[in-house]
Coordinates of N, CA and C in Angstrom, one line a residue:
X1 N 7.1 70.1 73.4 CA 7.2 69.9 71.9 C 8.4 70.7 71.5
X2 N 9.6 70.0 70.2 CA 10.5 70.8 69.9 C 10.2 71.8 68.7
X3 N 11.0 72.8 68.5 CA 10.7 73.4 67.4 C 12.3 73.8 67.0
X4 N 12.4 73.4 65.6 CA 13.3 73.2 64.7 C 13.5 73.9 63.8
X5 N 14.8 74.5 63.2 CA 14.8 75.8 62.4 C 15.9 75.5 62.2
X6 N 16.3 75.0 60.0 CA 17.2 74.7 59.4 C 17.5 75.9 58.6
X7 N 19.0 76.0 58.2 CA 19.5 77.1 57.7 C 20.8 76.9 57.1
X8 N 21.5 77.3 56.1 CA 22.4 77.2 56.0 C 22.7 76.2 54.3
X9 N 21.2 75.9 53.8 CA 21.4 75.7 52.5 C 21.7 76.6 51.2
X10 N 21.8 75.6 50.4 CA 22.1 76.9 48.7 C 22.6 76.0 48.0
X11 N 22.9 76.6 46.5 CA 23.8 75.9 45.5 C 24.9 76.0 45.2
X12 N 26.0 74.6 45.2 CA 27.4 74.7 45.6 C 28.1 73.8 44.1
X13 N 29.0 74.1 43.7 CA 29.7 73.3 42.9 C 30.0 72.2 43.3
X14 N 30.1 70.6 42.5 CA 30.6 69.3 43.3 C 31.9 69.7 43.6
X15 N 32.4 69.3 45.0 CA 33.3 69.5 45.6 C 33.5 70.2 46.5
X16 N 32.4 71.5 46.5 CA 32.4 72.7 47.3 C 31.9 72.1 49.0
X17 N 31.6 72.8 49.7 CA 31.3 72.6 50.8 C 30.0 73.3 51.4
X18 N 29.4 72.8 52.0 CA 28.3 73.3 53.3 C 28.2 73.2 54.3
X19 N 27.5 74.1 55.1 CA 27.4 73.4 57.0 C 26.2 74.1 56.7
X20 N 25.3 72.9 57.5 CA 23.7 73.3 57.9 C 23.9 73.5 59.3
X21 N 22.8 73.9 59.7 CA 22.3 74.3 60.8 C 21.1 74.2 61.2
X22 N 20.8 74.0 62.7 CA 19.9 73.2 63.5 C 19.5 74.1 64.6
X23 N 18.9 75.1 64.6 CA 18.5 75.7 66.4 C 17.3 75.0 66.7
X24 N 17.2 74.5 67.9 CA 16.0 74.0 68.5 C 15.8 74.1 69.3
X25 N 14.3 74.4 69.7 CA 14.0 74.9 71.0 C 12.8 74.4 72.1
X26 N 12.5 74.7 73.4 CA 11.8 73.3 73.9 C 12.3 72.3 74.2
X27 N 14.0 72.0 74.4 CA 14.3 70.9 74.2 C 13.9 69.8 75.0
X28 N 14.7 68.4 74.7 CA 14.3 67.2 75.2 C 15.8 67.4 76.3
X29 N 15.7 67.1 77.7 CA 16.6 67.0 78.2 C 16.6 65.5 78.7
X30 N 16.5 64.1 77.8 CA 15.8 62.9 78.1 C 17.1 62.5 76.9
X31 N 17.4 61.1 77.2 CA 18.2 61.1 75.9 C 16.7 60.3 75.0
X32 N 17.9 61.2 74.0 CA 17.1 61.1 72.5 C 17.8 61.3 71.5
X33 N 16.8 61.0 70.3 CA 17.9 61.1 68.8 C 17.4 62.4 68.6
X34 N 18.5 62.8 67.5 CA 18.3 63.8 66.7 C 19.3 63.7 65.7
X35 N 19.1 64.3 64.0 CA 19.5 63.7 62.6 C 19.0 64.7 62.1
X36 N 20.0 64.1 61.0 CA 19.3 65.3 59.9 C 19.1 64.1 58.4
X37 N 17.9 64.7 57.9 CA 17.7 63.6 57.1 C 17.4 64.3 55.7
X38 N 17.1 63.8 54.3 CA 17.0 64.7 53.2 C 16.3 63.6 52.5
X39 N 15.7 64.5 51.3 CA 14.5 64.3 51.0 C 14.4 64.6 48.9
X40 N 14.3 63.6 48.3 CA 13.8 64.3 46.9 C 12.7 63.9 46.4
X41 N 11.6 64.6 45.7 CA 10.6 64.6 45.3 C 10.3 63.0 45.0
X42 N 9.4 62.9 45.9 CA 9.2 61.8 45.5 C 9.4 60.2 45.7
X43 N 10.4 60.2 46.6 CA 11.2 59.8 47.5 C 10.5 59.8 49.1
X44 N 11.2 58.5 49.7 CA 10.7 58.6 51.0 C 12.2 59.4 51.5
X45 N 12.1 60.4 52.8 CA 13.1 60.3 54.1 C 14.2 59.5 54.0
X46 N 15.6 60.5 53.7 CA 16.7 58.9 54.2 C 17.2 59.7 54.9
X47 N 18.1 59.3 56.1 CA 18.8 59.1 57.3 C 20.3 59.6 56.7
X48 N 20.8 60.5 56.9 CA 21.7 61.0 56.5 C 23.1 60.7 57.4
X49 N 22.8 61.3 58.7 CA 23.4 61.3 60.2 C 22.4 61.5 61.1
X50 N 22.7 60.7 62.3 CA 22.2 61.1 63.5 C 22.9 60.8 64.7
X51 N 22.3 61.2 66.0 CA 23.0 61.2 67.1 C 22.1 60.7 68.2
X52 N 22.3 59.8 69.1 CA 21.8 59.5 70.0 C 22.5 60.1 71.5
X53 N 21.5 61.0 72.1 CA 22.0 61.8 73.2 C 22.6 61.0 74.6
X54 N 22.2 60.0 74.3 CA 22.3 59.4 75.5 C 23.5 58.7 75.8
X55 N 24.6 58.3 74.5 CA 25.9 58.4 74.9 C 26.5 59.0 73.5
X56 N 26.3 59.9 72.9 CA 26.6 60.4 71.7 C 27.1 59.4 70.7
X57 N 26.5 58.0 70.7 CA 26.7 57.4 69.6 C 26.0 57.7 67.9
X58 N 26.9 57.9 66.7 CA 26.3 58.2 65.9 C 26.5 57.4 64.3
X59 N 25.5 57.8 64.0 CA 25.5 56.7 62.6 C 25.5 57.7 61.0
X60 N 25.8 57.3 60.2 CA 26.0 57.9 58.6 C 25.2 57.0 57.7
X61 N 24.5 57.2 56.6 CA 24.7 57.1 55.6 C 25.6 56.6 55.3
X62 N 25.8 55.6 54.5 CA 26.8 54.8 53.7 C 27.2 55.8 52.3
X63 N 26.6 56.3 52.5 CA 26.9 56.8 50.7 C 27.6 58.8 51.2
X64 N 27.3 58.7 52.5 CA 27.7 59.9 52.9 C 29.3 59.9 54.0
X65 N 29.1 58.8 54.4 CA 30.4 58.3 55.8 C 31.9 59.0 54.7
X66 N 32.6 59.9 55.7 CA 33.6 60.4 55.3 C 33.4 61.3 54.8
X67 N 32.1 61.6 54.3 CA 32.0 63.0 53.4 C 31.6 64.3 55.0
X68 N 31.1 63.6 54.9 CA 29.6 64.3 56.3 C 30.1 64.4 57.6
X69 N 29.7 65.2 58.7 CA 30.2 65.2 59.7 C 28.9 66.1 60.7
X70 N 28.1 65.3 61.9 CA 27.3 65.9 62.5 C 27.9 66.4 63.5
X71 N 27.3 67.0 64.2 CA 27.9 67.5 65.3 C 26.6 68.4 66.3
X72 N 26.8 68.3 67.4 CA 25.9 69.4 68.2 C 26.4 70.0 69.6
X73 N 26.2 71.0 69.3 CA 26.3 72.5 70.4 C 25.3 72.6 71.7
X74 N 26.0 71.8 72.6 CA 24.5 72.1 73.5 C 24.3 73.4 74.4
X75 N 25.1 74.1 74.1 CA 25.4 75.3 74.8 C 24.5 76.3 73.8
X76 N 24.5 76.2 73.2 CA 23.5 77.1 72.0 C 22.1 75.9 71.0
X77 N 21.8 75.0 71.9 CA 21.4 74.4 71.0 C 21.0 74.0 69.8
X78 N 22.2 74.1 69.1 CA 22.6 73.8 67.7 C 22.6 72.3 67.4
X79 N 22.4 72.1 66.1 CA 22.7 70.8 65.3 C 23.3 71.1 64.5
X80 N 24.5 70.7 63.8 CA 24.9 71.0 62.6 C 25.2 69.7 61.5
X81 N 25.2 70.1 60.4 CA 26.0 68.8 59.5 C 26.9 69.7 58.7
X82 N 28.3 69.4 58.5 CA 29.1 69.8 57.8 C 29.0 68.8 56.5
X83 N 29.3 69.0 55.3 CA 29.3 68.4 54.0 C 30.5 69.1 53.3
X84 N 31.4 68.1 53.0 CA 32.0 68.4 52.3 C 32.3 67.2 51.0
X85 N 33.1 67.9 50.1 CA 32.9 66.7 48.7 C 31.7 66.3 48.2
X86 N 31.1 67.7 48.2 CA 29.7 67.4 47.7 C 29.6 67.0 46.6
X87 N 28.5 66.0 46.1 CA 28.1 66.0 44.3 C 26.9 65.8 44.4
X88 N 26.7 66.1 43.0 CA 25.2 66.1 42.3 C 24.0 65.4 43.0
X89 N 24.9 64.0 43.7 CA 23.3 63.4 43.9 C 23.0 63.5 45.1
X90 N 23.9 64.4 46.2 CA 23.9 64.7 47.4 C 22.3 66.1 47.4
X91 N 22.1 66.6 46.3 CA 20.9 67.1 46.1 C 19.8 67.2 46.5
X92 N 19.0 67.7 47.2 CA 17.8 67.0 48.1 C 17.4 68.2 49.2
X93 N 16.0 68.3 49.9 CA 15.9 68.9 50.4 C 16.3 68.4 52.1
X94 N 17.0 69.5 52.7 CA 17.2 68.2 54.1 C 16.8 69.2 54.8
X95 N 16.7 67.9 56.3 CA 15.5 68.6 57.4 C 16.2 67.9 58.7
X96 N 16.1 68.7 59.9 CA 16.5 68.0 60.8 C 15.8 67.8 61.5
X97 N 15.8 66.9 62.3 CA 14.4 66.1 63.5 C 15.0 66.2 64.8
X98 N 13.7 65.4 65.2 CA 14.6 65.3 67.0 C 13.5 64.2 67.1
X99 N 13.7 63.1 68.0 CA 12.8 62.2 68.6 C 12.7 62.4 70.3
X100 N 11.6 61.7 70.8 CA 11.1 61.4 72.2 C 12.3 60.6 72.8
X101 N 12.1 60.8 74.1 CA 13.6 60.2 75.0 C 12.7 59.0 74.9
X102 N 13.9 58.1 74.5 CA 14.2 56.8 74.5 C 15.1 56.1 75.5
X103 N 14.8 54.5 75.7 CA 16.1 54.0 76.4 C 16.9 53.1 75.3
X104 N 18.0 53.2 74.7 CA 18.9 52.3 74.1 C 20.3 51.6 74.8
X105 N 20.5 50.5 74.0 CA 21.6 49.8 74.6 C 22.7 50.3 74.0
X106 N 24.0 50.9 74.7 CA 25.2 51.5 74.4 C 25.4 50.8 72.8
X107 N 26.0 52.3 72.1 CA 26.5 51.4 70.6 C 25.6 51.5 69.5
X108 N 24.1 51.3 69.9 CA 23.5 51.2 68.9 C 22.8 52.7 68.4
X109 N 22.6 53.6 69.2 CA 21.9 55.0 68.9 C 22.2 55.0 67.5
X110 N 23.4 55.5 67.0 CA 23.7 56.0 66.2 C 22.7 55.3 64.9
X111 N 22.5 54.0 64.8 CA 22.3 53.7 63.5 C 20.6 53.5 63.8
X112 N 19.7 53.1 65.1 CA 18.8 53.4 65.6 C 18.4 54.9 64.8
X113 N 18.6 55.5 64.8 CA 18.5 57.2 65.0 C 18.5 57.9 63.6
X114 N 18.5 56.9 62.6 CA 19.1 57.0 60.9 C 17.8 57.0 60.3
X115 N 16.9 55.8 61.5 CA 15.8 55.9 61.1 C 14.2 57.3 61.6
X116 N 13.9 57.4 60.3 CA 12.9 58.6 60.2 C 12.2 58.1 61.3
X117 N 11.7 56.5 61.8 CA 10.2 56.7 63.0 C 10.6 57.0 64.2
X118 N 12.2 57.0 64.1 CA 12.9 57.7 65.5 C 12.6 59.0 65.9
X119 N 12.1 59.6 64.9 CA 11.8 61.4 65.1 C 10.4 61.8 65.2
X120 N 9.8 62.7 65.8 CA 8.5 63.2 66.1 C 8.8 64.4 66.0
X121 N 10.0 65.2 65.6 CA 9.7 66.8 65.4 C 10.3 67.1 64.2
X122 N 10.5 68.0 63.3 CA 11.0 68.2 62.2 C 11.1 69.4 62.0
X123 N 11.8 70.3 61.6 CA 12.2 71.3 60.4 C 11.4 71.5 59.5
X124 N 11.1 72.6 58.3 CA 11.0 73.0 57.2 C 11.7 73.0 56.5
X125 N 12.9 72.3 56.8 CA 13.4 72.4 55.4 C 14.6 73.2 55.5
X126 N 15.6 72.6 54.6 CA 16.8 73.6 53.8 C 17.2 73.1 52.5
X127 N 17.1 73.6 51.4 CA 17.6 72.9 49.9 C 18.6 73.2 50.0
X128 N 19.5 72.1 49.0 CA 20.5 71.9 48.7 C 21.1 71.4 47.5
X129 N 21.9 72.4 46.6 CA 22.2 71.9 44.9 C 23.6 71.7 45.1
X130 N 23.3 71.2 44.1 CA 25.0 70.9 44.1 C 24.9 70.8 42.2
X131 N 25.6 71.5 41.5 CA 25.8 71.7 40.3 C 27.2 70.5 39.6
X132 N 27.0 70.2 38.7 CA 28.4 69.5 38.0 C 28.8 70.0 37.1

């Protein structure tokens, strides 16, 4: 089982910038997804970015593509999401996951991986403001 530990939230002016962060431990050495996804009261899970390990194919949010940028560290088993051009409605609390090794056909991970039933471990959490 993984265990996941987000960091690197707070409140930023629109425009300002963030990088989250992802340590995870236990890992999956199986390919698998892993994402970071965010969350507002009330609201189901949306798919922000993710990555599918198994050829690093990855997918965005439409409402985030060009802003956002994942990335992972396998030497320190990091996850990250860089954000930049933040605004107001980028707001939300976000969490990062990891799913069970899967087999996928080349190409498709990324947008496979966007989805929350792709994941079986999760985070606590990091908030995120963004002020206007």
């Amino acid at each position: 089982q993984e265990h996941l530990v987000e960091s690197g939230g707070g409140t930023v002016q629109a425009g300002g910038s963030l990088r989250l962060s992802c340590v995870y431990s236990g890992y999956n050495y199986g390919r698998h997804c892993m994402g970071w996804f965010r969350q507002v009261s009330g609201k189901e899970h949306e798919g922000v970015a993710a990555i599918y390990t198994g050829d690093d194919n990855i997918g965005y949010a439409d409402s985030v593509r060009g802003r956002f940028t994942i990335s992972q560290d396998n030497a320190t088993n990091t996850l990250y999401l860089q954000m930049n051009s933040l605004k107001p409605e980028d707001t939300a609390m976000y969490y990062c996951a990891s799913g069970k090794t899967v087999g996928l056909e080349p190409s498709v991970g990324g947008g496979y991986c966007k989805s929350p039933r792709a994941h079986a471990y999760w985070g606590q959490g990091t908030q995120v403001t963004v002020s206007s």
